[in-house]
Amino acid sequence: MAEIKLLATDLDGTLLNTPGEISAENLSAIHEMAQHGVLLVPASGRSYSEMPQQLRTHPDIRYYLYSNGAAVMDRETGENVIELCIPRALSGRVLDLLFRYETHITYRHRGVCVGDASQQNDTAFAYYNMWQRHREVIEQFAEYEPDFRNRVYAADKVEMFAVYFHSETEFDECRAALAKIDGIGFAQIAYCGLEIFSSDAGKGKALLALAEKLGITQDQTAAVGDSDNDRSMILAAGTGFVVSNANEALKADADEVICSNDEHAMQWILAHHIR
């Protein structure tokens, strides 16, 4: 294995423990990794503004891969060094499809999550089978838009849609229809939940694009995750780690299965592959 220079880590279910917190052990490991010359990059389906404050202000983290690789931000400049978003014409086609079904939609745009104000309540979250962690994140960080439909159709360069369905039948039908739209990629994030993004995006493509900008070779990159939206970066990285709480299909794609997200994944990687 080549020396790791860049490590991308998923957040929910990976870097964050089950209660959704970053352990002191992981924070300490991130600092020590930096002392060894390793760049740690949070890589999330969340927008930048939805990432925990401890990460957005961490002195040893400079780059943030967000919205499933639609963008990578350089905190030193405040600018995106990579943008792989959905143009308005294409996002309009996606919305035309999604609005045929009973769906709960949020979208990421310019680093912010935007939701429909009429659907931000316990009844709607339950009706659309929303994953508890997603619910907690949007309750804390999302902007709630009263005129949601007009605003989302007007948005250019949408980073990502997160969509939950009331009906499993409609979920399956919509997935099949999305697969026929050129320029769109998607990943299942939960029961009846999808993340939809540009086919030019994805965590894996953004990871390699960032590595190239920084002069880091593919074999010097590593990635760790737990769910389907992490697959592209686990396969793209020189070394792909999967936490033990991940689904079995993802484990089969990994170079190595490590500890669970409750056992300090960054500390584990530091001890076994960096020190």
PDB file of C-alpha atoms in Angstrom:
ATOM      1  CA  MET A   1       0.000   0.000   0.000  1.00  0.00           C
ATOM      2  CA  ALA A   2       1.298   3.472  -0.891  1.00  0.00           C
ATOM      3  CA  GLU A   3       1.642   6.124   1.781  1.00  0.00           C
ATOM      4  CA  ILE A   4      -1.717   7.845   2.336  1.00  0.00           C
ATOM      5  CA  LYS A   5      -1.638  11.572   1.567  1.00  0.00           C
ATOM      6  CA  LEU A   6      -5.367  12.285   1.233  1.00  0.00           C
ATOM      7  CA  LEU A   7      -8.129  10.555   3.199  1.00  0.00           C
ATOM      8  CA  ALA A   8     -11.781  11.233   2.377  1.00  0.00           C
ATOM      9  CA  THR A   9     -14.289  10.255   5.025  1.00  0.00           C
ATOM     10  CA  ASP A  10     -18.057  10.033   4.931  1.00  0.00           C
ATOM     11  CA  LEU A  11     -19.828  11.622   7.898  1.00  0.00           C
ATOM     12  CA  ASP A  12     -23.090   9.935   8.932  1.00  0.00           C
ATOM     13  CA  GLY A  13     -22.464   6.345   9.908  1.00  0.00           C
ATOM     14  CA  THR A  14     -18.697   6.688   9.474  1.00  0.00           C
ATOM     15  CA  LEU A  15     -16.905   9.631  11.070  1.00  0.00           C
ATOM     16  CA  LEU A  16     -19.960  10.417  13.213  1.00  0.00           C
ATOM     17  CA  ASN A  17     -21.019   7.887  15.844  1.00  0.00           C
ATOM     18  CA  THR A  18     -24.566   6.581  16.238  1.00  0.00           C
ATOM     19  CA  PRO A  19     -25.753   9.664  18.191  1.00  0.00           C
ATOM     20  CA  GLY A  20     -24.383  11.792  15.333  1.00  0.00           C
ATOM     21  CA  GLU A  21     -21.350  13.143  17.209  1.00  0.00           C
ATOM     22  CA  ILE A  22     -17.626  13.350  16.453  1.00  0.00           C
ATOM     23  CA  SER A  23     -15.720  11.605  19.212  1.00  0.00           C
ATOM     24  CA  ALA A  24     -12.771  13.232  20.952  1.00  0.00           C
ATOM     25  CA  GLU A  25     -10.712  10.277  19.721  1.00  0.00           C
ATOM     26  CA  ASN A  26     -11.544  11.045  16.102  1.00  0.00           C
ATOM     27  CA  LEU A  27     -10.845  14.754  16.507  1.00  0.00           C
ATOM     28  CA  SER A  28      -7.475  13.966  18.035  1.00  0.00           C
ATOM     29  CA  ALA A  29      -6.696  11.503  15.245  1.00  0.00           C
ATOM     30  CA  ILE A  30      -7.495  14.118  12.582  1.00  0.00           C
ATOM     31  CA  HIS A  31      -4.972  16.464  14.190  1.00  0.00           C
ATOM     32  CA  GLU A  32      -2.319  13.760  14.391  1.00  0.00           C
ATOM     33  CA  MET A  33      -2.926  12.753  10.762  1.00  0.00           C
ATOM     34  CA  ALA A  34      -2.151  16.330   9.757  1.00  0.00           C
ATOM     35  CA  GLN A  35       1.143  16.087  11.607  1.00  0.00           C
ATOM     36  CA  HIS A  36       1.941  13.081   9.416  1.00  0.00           C
ATOM     37  CA  GLY A  37       1.137  15.051   6.258  1.00  0.00           C
ATOM     38  CA  VAL A  38      -2.293  13.509   5.622  1.00  0.00           C
ATOM     39  CA  LEU A  39      -5.078  15.764   4.348  1.00  0.00           C
ATOM     40  CA  LEU A  40      -8.410  14.693   5.790  1.00  0.00           C
ATOM     41  CA  VAL A  41     -11.389  15.679   3.631  1.00  0.00           C
ATOM     42  CA  PRO A  42     -14.969  15.357   4.938  1.00  0.00           C
ATOM     43  CA  ALA A  43     -16.972  13.831   2.071  1.00  0.00           C
ATOM     44  CA  SER A  44     -20.706  13.985   2.592  1.00  0.00           C
ATOM     45  CA  GLY A  45     -24.092  14.006   0.966  1.00  0.00           C
ATOM     46  CA  ARG A  46     -24.759  16.981   3.219  1.00  0.00           C
ATOM     47  CA  SER A  47     -24.280  20.513   1.979  1.00  0.00           C
ATOM     48  CA  TYR A  48     -21.335  22.449   3.373  1.00  0.00           C
ATOM     49  CA  SER A  49     -23.553  24.417   5.759  1.00  0.00           C
ATOM     50  CA  GLU A  50     -24.940  21.152   7.182  1.00  0.00           C
ATOM     51  CA  MET A  51     -21.545  19.816   8.230  1.00  0.00           C
ATOM     52  CA  PRO A  52     -20.840  19.884  11.982  1.00  0.00           C
ATOM     53  CA  GLN A  53     -19.284  23.090  13.249  1.00  0.00           C
ATOM     54  CA  GLN A  54     -16.375  21.095  14.685  1.00  0.00           C
ATOM     55  CA  LEU A  55     -15.383  20.155  11.134  1.00  0.00           C
ATOM     56  CA  ARG A  56     -16.043  23.523   9.504  1.00  0.00           C
ATOM     57  CA  THR A  57     -13.761  25.229  12.023  1.00  0.00           C
ATOM     58  CA  HIS A  58     -11.171  22.476  12.495  1.00  0.00           C
ATOM     59  CA  PRO A  59      -7.704  24.014  11.962  1.00  0.00           C
ATOM     60  CA  ASP A  60      -6.381  20.876  10.270  1.00  0.00           C
ATOM     61  CA  ILE A  61      -9.147  20.630   7.629  1.00  0.00           C
ATOM     62  CA  ARG A  62      -8.966  22.804   4.529  1.00  0.00           C
ATOM     63  CA  TYR A  63     -11.069  21.043   1.868  1.00  0.00           C
ATOM     64  CA  TYR A  64     -14.701  19.916   2.110  1.00  0.00           C
ATOM     65  CA  LEU A  65     -16.328  17.580  -0.412  1.00  0.00           C
ATOM     66  CA  TYR A  66     -20.060  18.074  -0.145  1.00  0.00           C
ATOM     67  CA  SER A  67     -23.414  17.328  -1.786  1.00  0.00           C
ATOM     68  CA  ASN A  68     -22.126  13.937  -2.931  1.00  0.00           C
ATOM     69  CA  GLY A  69     -19.169  15.396  -4.782  1.00  0.00           C
ATOM     70  CA  ALA A  70     -21.044  18.150  -6.602  1.00  0.00           C
ATOM     71  CA  ALA A  71     -18.584  20.608  -5.089  1.00  0.00           C
ATOM     72  CA  VAL A  72     -15.329  20.817  -3.151  1.00  0.00           C
ATOM     73  CA  MET A  73     -14.662  23.977  -1.167  1.00  0.00           C
ATOM     74  CA  ASP A  74     -11.320  25.428  -0.125  1.00  0.00           C
ATOM     75  CA  ARG A  75     -11.911  27.044   3.261  1.00  0.00           C
ATOM     76  CA  GLU A  76      -8.830  29.259   2.892  1.00  0.00           C
ATOM     77  CA  THR A  77     -10.354  31.072  -0.067  1.00  0.00           C
ATOM     78  CA  GLY A  78     -14.033  30.398   0.599  1.00  0.00           C
ATOM     79  CA  GLU A  79     -14.370  29.315  -3.037  1.00  0.00           C
ATOM     80  CA  ASN A  80     -15.229  26.014  -4.653  1.00  0.00           C
ATOM     81  CA  VAL A  81     -12.234  24.466  -6.393  1.00  0.00           C
ATOM     82  CA  ILE A  82     -14.497  21.866  -8.020  1.00  0.00           C
ATOM     83  CA  GLU A  83     -18.116  22.225  -9.185  1.00  0.00           C
ATOM     84  CA  LEU A  84     -19.988  19.351 -10.818  1.00  0.00           C
ATOM     85  CA  CYS A  85     -23.604  20.496 -10.549  1.00  0.00           C
ATOM     86  CA  ILE A  86     -26.901  19.907 -12.377  1.00  0.00           C
ATOM     87  CA  PRO A  87     -27.748  22.651 -14.906  1.00  0.00           C
ATOM     88  CA  ARG A  88     -31.225  24.194 -14.704  1.00  0.00           C
ATOM     89  CA  ALA A  89     -32.616  22.537 -17.834  1.00  0.00           C
ATOM     90  CA  LEU A  90     -31.663  19.109 -16.539  1.00  0.00           C
ATOM     91  CA  SER A  91     -32.810  19.717 -12.965  1.00  0.00           C
ATOM     92  CA  GLY A  92     -36.164  20.808 -14.424  1.00  0.00           C
ATOM     93  CA  ARG A  93     -36.553  17.414 -16.099  1.00  0.00           C
ATOM     94  CA  VAL A  94     -35.758  15.691 -12.813  1.00  0.00           C
ATOM     95  CA  LEU A  95     -38.306  17.819 -10.962  1.00  0.00           C
ATOM     96  CA  ASP A  96     -40.984  17.139 -13.576  1.00  0.00           C
ATOM     97  CA  LEU A  97     -40.506  13.457 -12.791  1.00  0.00           C
ATOM     98  CA  LEU A  98     -40.306  13.778  -8.996  1.00  0.00           C
ATOM     99  CA  PHE A  99     -43.464  15.872  -8.738  1.00  0.00           C
ATOM    100  CA  ARG A 100     -45.461  13.060 -10.379  1.00  0.00           C
ATOM    101  CA  TYR A 101     -45.065  11.109  -7.155  1.00  0.00           C
ATOM    102  CA  GLU A 102     -45.730  11.599  -3.460  1.00  0.00           C
ATOM    103  CA  THR A 103     -42.296  12.848  -2.457  1.00  0.00           C
ATOM    104  CA  HIS A 104     -40.478  14.908   0.128  1.00  0.00           C
ATOM    105  CA  ILE A 105     -37.767  16.897  -1.665  1.00  0.00           C
ATOM    106  CA  THR A 106     -34.874  18.953  -0.376  1.00  0.00           C
ATOM    107  CA  TYR A 107     -32.172  20.328  -2.613  1.00  0.00           C
ATOM    108  CA  ARG A 108     -28.622  21.583  -2.109  1.00  0.00           C
ATOM    109  CA  HIS A 109     -27.647  24.817  -3.807  1.00  0.00           C
ATOM    110  CA  ARG A 110     -24.610  27.042  -3.164  1.00  0.00           C
ATOM    111  CA  GLY A 111     -23.716  25.092  -0.060  1.00  0.00           C
ATOM    112  CA  VAL A 112     -27.185  25.373   1.517  1.00  0.00           C
ATOM    113  CA  CYS A 113     -30.027  22.865   1.937  1.00  0.00           C
ATOM    114  CA  VAL A 114     -33.484  24.167   0.976  1.00  0.00           C
ATOM    115  CA  GLY A 115     -36.747  22.463   1.921  1.00  0.00           C
ATOM    116  CA  ASP A 116     -40.465  22.967   1.386  1.00  0.00           C
ATOM    117  CA  ALA A 117     -41.839  24.861   4.406  1.00  0.00           C
ATOM    118  CA  SER A 118     -45.154  23.008   4.131  1.00  0.00           C
ATOM    119  CA  GLN A 119     -43.424  19.628   4.632  1.00  0.00           C
ATOM    120  CA  GLN A 120     -41.248  20.404   7.640  1.00  0.00           C
ATOM    121  CA  ASN A 121     -43.272  18.673  10.335  1.00  0.00           C
ATOM    122  CA  ASP A 122     -43.423  15.321  12.107  1.00  0.00           C
ATOM    123  CA  THR A 123     -46.426  14.138  10.104  1.00  0.00           C
ATOM    124  CA  ALA A 124     -44.671  14.709   6.777  1.00  0.00           C
ATOM    125  CA  PHE A 125     -41.395  13.166   7.948  1.00  0.00           C
ATOM    126  CA  ALA A 126     -43.212   9.993   8.998  1.00  0.00           C
ATOM    127  CA  TYR A 127     -45.404   9.876   5.895  1.00  0.00           C
ATOM    128  CA  TYR A 128     -42.395  10.003   3.574  1.00  0.00           C
ATOM    129  CA  ASN A 129     -40.339   7.413   5.498  1.00  0.00           C
ATOM    130  CA  MET A 130     -37.568   9.899   6.229  1.00  0.00           C
ATOM    131  CA  TRP A 131     -34.341   8.545   7.700  1.00  0.00           C
ATOM    132  CA  GLN A 132     -33.971   9.883  11.243  1.00  0.00           C
ATOM    133  CA  ARG A 133     -30.485  11.310  10.692  1.00  0.00           C
ATOM    134  CA  HIS A 134     -31.618  13.203   7.588  1.00  0.00           C
ATOM    135  CA  ARG A 135     -34.557  14.575   9.556  1.00  0.00           C
ATOM    136  CA  GLU A 136     -32.292  15.810  12.340  1.00  0.00           C
ATOM    137  CA  VAL A 137     -29.934  17.484   9.871  1.00  0.00           C
ATOM    138  CA  ILE A 138     -32.573  19.377   7.909  1.00  0.00           C
ATOM    139  CA  GLU A 139     -34.408  20.415  11.078  1.00  0.00           C
ATOM    140  CA  GLN A 140     -31.194  22.000  12.298  1.00  0.00           C
ATOM    141  CA  PHE A 141     -29.698  23.418   9.109  1.00  0.00           C
ATOM    142  CA  ALA A 142     -32.192  23.715   6.237  1.00  0.00           C
ATOM    143  CA  GLU A 143     -33.770  26.889   4.915  1.00  0.00           C
ATOM    144  CA  TYR A 144     -37.556  26.482   4.698  1.00  0.00           C
ATOM    145  CA  GLU A 145     -39.051  27.993   1.547  1.00  0.00           C
ATOM    146  CA  PRO A 146     -42.823  28.804   1.409  1.00  0.00           C
ATOM    147  CA  ASP A 147     -42.748  29.074  -2.401  1.00  0.00           C
ATOM    148  CA  PHE A 148     -40.680  25.919  -2.785  1.00  0.00           C
ATOM    149  CA  ARG A 149     -41.750  24.793  -6.244  1.00  0.00           C
ATOM    150  CA  ASN A 150     -40.983  28.092  -7.953  1.00  0.00           C
ATOM    151  CA  ARG A 151     -37.680  28.468  -6.137  1.00  0.00           C
ATOM    152  CA  VAL A 152     -36.415  24.988  -6.942  1.00  0.00           C
ATOM    153  CA  TYR A 153     -37.354  25.269 -10.630  1.00  0.00           C
ATOM    154  CA  ALA A 154     -35.516  28.615 -10.810  1.00  0.00           C
ATOM    155  CA  ALA A 155     -32.296  27.279  -9.254  1.00  0.00           C
ATOM    156  CA  ASP A 156     -29.326  26.815 -11.578  1.00  0.00           C
ATOM    157  CA  LYS A 157     -26.407  24.537 -10.732  1.00  0.00           C
ATOM    158  CA  VAL A 158     -28.283  22.403  -8.207  1.00  0.00           C
ATOM    159  CA  GLU A 159     -25.759  20.332  -6.304  1.00  0.00           C
ATOM    160  CA  MET A 160     -28.069  17.514  -5.296  1.00  0.00           C
ATOM    161  CA  PHE A 161     -31.633  16.469  -4.548  1.00  0.00           C
ATOM    162  CA  ALA A 162     -32.507  14.334  -1.529  1.00  0.00           C
ATOM    163  CA  VAL A 163     -35.874  12.663  -2.075  1.00  0.00           C
ATOM    164  CA  TYR A 164     -38.033  10.438   0.115  1.00  0.00           C
ATOM    165  CA  PHE A 165     -41.110   8.556  -1.136  1.00  0.00           C
ATOM    166  CA  HIS A 166     -44.302   7.541   0.603  1.00  0.00           C
ATOM    167  CA  SER A 167     -44.718   4.454  -1.560  1.00  0.00           C
ATOM    168  CA  GLU A 168     -42.116   1.777  -2.204  1.00  0.00           C
ATOM    169  CA  THR A 169     -43.798   1.092  -5.545  1.00  0.00           C
ATOM    170  CA  GLU A 170     -43.397   4.715  -6.594  1.00  0.00           C
ATOM    171  CA  PHE A 171     -39.815   4.692  -5.314  1.00  0.00           C
ATOM    172  CA  ASP A 172     -38.971   1.749  -7.578  1.00  0.00           C
ATOM    173  CA  GLU A 173     -40.821   3.246 -10.542  1.00  0.00           C
ATOM    174  CA  CYS A 174     -39.046   6.600 -10.177  1.00  0.00           C
ATOM    175  CA  ARG A 175     -35.628   4.949  -9.890  1.00  0.00           C
ATOM    176  CA  ALA A 176     -36.239   3.162 -13.174  1.00  0.00           C
ATOM    177  CA  ALA A 177     -37.279   6.436 -14.836  1.00  0.00           C
ATOM    178  CA  LEU A 178     -34.273   8.337 -13.457  1.00  0.00           C
ATOM    179  CA  ALA A 179     -31.964   5.724 -14.953  1.00  0.00           C
ATOM    180  CA  LYS A 180     -33.202   6.791 -18.402  1.00  0.00           C
ATOM    181  CA  ILE A 181     -32.277  10.468 -17.947  1.00  0.00           C
ATOM    182  CA  ASP A 182     -28.853  11.169 -19.403  1.00  0.00           C
ATOM    183  CA  GLY A 183     -26.621  13.256 -17.176  1.00  0.00           C
ATOM    184  CA  ILE A 184     -28.130  12.091 -13.883  1.00  0.00           C
ATOM    185  CA  GLY A 185     -26.727   9.752 -11.239  1.00  0.00           C
ATOM    186  CA  PHE A 186     -28.370   8.597  -8.031  1.00  0.00           C
ATOM    187  CA  ALA A 187     -27.755   6.512  -4.936  1.00  0.00           C
ATOM    188  CA  GLN A 188     -30.094   4.952  -2.410  1.00  0.00           C
ATOM    189  CA  ILE A 189     -29.530   6.425   1.051  1.00  0.00           C
ATOM    190  CA  ALA A 190     -32.319   4.771   3.043  1.00  0.00           C
ATOM    191  CA  TYR A 191     -35.559   2.875   2.665  1.00  0.00           C
ATOM    192  CA  CYS A 192     -37.436   4.842  -0.025  1.00  0.00           C
ATOM    193  CA  GLY A 193     -34.731   7.515  -0.031  1.00  0.00           C
ATOM    194  CA  LEU A 194     -32.567   8.696  -2.941  1.00  0.00           C
ATOM    195  CA  GLU A 195     -29.835  11.248  -3.525  1.00  0.00           C
ATOM    196  CA  ILE A 196     -29.811  12.551  -7.110  1.00  0.00           C
ATOM    197  CA  PHE A 197     -26.829  14.371  -8.595  1.00  0.00           C
ATOM    198  CA  SER A 198     -25.057  15.063 -11.874  1.00  0.00           C
ATOM    199  CA  SER A 199     -23.508  12.008 -13.483  1.00  0.00           C
ATOM    200  CA  ASP A 200     -20.362  14.139 -13.698  1.00  0.00           C
ATOM    201  CA  ALA A 201     -20.364  14.319  -9.893  1.00  0.00           C
ATOM    202  CA  GLY A 202     -20.140  11.613  -7.222  1.00  0.00           C
ATOM    203  CA  LYS A 203     -17.736  11.355  -4.343  1.00  0.00           C
ATOM    204  CA  GLY A 204     -15.256   9.262  -6.304  1.00  0.00           C
ATOM    205  CA  LYS A 205     -14.894  11.702  -9.205  1.00  0.00           C
ATOM    206  CA  ALA A 206     -14.600  14.688  -6.868  1.00  0.00           C
ATOM    207  CA  LEU A 207     -11.986  12.898  -4.755  1.00  0.00           C
ATOM    208  CA  LEU A 208      -9.780  12.149  -7.761  1.00  0.00           C
ATOM    209  CA  ALA A 209     -10.268  15.663  -9.180  1.00  0.00           C
ATOM    210  CA  LEU A 210      -9.131  17.162  -5.877  1.00  0.00           C
ATOM    211  CA  ALA A 211      -6.178  14.808  -5.667  1.00  0.00           C
ATOM    212  CA  GLU A 212      -5.092  15.810  -9.169  1.00  0.00           C
ATOM    213  CA  LYS A 213      -5.292  19.515  -8.270  1.00  0.00           C
ATOM    214  CA  LEU A 214      -3.125  18.884  -5.229  1.00  0.00           C
ATOM    215  CA  GLY A 215      -0.571  16.760  -7.068  1.00  0.00           C
ATOM    216  CA  ILE A 216      -1.510  13.616  -5.146  1.00  0.00           C
ATOM    217  CA  THR A 217      -1.532  10.336  -7.038  1.00  0.00           C
ATOM    218  CA  GLN A 218      -4.480   7.963  -6.956  1.00  0.00           C
ATOM    219  CA  ASP A 219      -2.551   5.335  -5.009  1.00  0.00           C
ATOM    220  CA  GLN A 220      -1.887   7.934  -2.288  1.00  0.00           C
ATOM    221  CA  THR A 221      -5.632   8.464  -1.731  1.00  0.00           C
ATOM    222  CA  ALA A 222      -7.905   6.587   0.650  1.00  0.00           C
ATOM    223  CA  ALA A 223     -11.614   6.741   1.423  1.00  0.00           C
ATOM    224  CA  VAL A 224     -13.881   5.356   4.137  1.00  0.00           C
ATOM    225  CA  GLY A 225     -17.665   5.069   4.208  1.00  0.00           C
ATOM    226  CA  ASP A 226     -20.710   3.025   5.087  1.00  0.00           C
ATOM    227  CA  SER A 227     -23.433   3.367   2.427  1.00  0.00           C
ATOM    228  CA  ASP A 228     -24.182   3.262  -1.282  1.00  0.00           C
ATOM    229  CA  ASN A 229     -23.342   6.920  -1.887  1.00  0.00           C
ATOM    230  CA  ASP A 230     -19.787   6.130  -0.697  1.00  0.00           C
ATOM    231  CA  ARG A 231     -19.217   3.338  -3.211  1.00  0.00           C
ATOM    232  CA  SER A 232     -17.745   5.517  -5.948  1.00  0.00           C
ATOM    233  CA  MET A 233     -15.041   6.976  -3.720  1.00  0.00           C
ATOM    234  CA  ILE A 234     -14.226   3.634  -2.104  1.00  0.00           C
ATOM    235  CA  LEU A 235     -13.702   2.164  -5.567  1.00  0.00           C
ATOM    236  CA  ALA A 236     -11.868   5.238  -6.894  1.00  0.00           C
ATOM    237  CA  ALA A 237      -9.424   5.643  -4.012  1.00  0.00           C
ATOM    238  CA  GLY A 238      -6.125   3.859  -3.856  1.00  0.00           C
ATOM    239  CA  THR A 239      -7.333   2.230  -0.644  1.00  0.00           C
ATOM    240  CA  GLY A 240     -11.019   1.801   0.124  1.00  0.00           C
ATOM    241  CA  PHE A 241     -12.038   1.284   3.739  1.00  0.00           C
ATOM    242  CA  VAL A 242     -15.537   0.371   4.919  1.00  0.00           C
ATOM    243  CA  VAL A 243     -16.717   0.527   8.515  1.00  0.00           C
ATOM    244  CA  SER A 244     -18.084  -2.685   9.990  1.00  0.00           C
ATOM    245  CA  ASN A 245     -21.615  -1.249  10.322  1.00  0.00           C
ATOM    246  CA  ALA A 246     -21.834  -0.823   6.523  1.00  0.00           C
ATOM    247  CA  ASN A 247     -24.074  -2.923   4.333  1.00  0.00           C
ATOM    248  CA  GLU A 248     -22.683  -6.227   3.124  1.00  0.00           C
ATOM    249  CA  ALA A 249     -22.617  -5.248  -0.556  1.00  0.00           C
ATOM    250  CA  LEU A 250     -20.369  -2.291   0.200  1.00  0.00           C
ATOM    251  CA  LYS A 251     -18.061  -4.428   2.309  1.00  0.00           C
ATOM    252  CA  ALA A 252     -17.490  -6.613  -0.743  1.00  0.00           C
ATOM    253  CA  ASP A 253     -16.148  -3.557  -2.617  1.00  0.00           C
ATOM    254  CA  ALA A 254     -13.683  -2.559   0.094  1.00  0.00           C
ATOM    255  CA  ASP A 255      -9.981  -3.259   0.359  1.00  0.00           C
ATOM    256  CA  GLU A 256     -10.436  -3.541   4.104  1.00  0.00           C
ATOM    257  CA  VAL A 257     -13.305  -3.600   6.605  1.00  0.00           C
ATOM    258  CA  ILE A 258     -12.349  -1.655   9.725  1.00  0.00           C
ATOM    259  CA  CYS A 259     -14.013  -0.893  13.051  1.00  0.00           C
ATOM    260  CA  SER A 260     -17.560   0.465  13.424  1.00  0.00           C
ATOM    261  CA  ASN A 261     -18.475   4.132  13.455  1.00  0.00           C
ATOM    262  CA  ASP A 262     -18.820   3.886  17.249  1.00  0.00           C
ATOM    263  CA  GLU A 263     -15.193   2.742  17.604  1.00  0.00           C
ATOM    264  CA  HIS A 264     -13.438   5.858  16.258  1.00  0.00           C
ATOM    265  CA  ALA A 265     -12.716   5.118  12.600  1.00  0.00           C
ATOM    266  CA  MET A 266     -10.130   7.891  12.195  1.00  0.00           C
ATOM    267  CA  GLN A 267      -8.225   6.664  15.210  1.00  0.00           C
ATOM    268  CA  TRP A 268      -8.303   3.138  13.777  1.00  0.00           C
ATOM    269  CA  ILE A 269      -6.939   4.214  10.373  1.00  0.00           C
ATOM    270  CA  LEU A 270      -4.274   6.343  12.049  1.00  0.00           C
ATOM    271  CA  ALA A 271      -3.080   3.442  14.192  1.00  0.00           C
ATOM    272  CA  HIS A 272      -3.118   0.806  11.448  1.00  0.00           C
ATOM    273  CA  HIS A 273      -2.105   2.696   8.297  1.00  0.00           C
ATOM    274  CA  ILE A 274      -0.494   6.045   9.047  1.00  0.00           C
ATOM    275  CA  ARG A 275       1.665   5.918  12.170  1.00  0.00           C
TER     276      ARG A 275
END
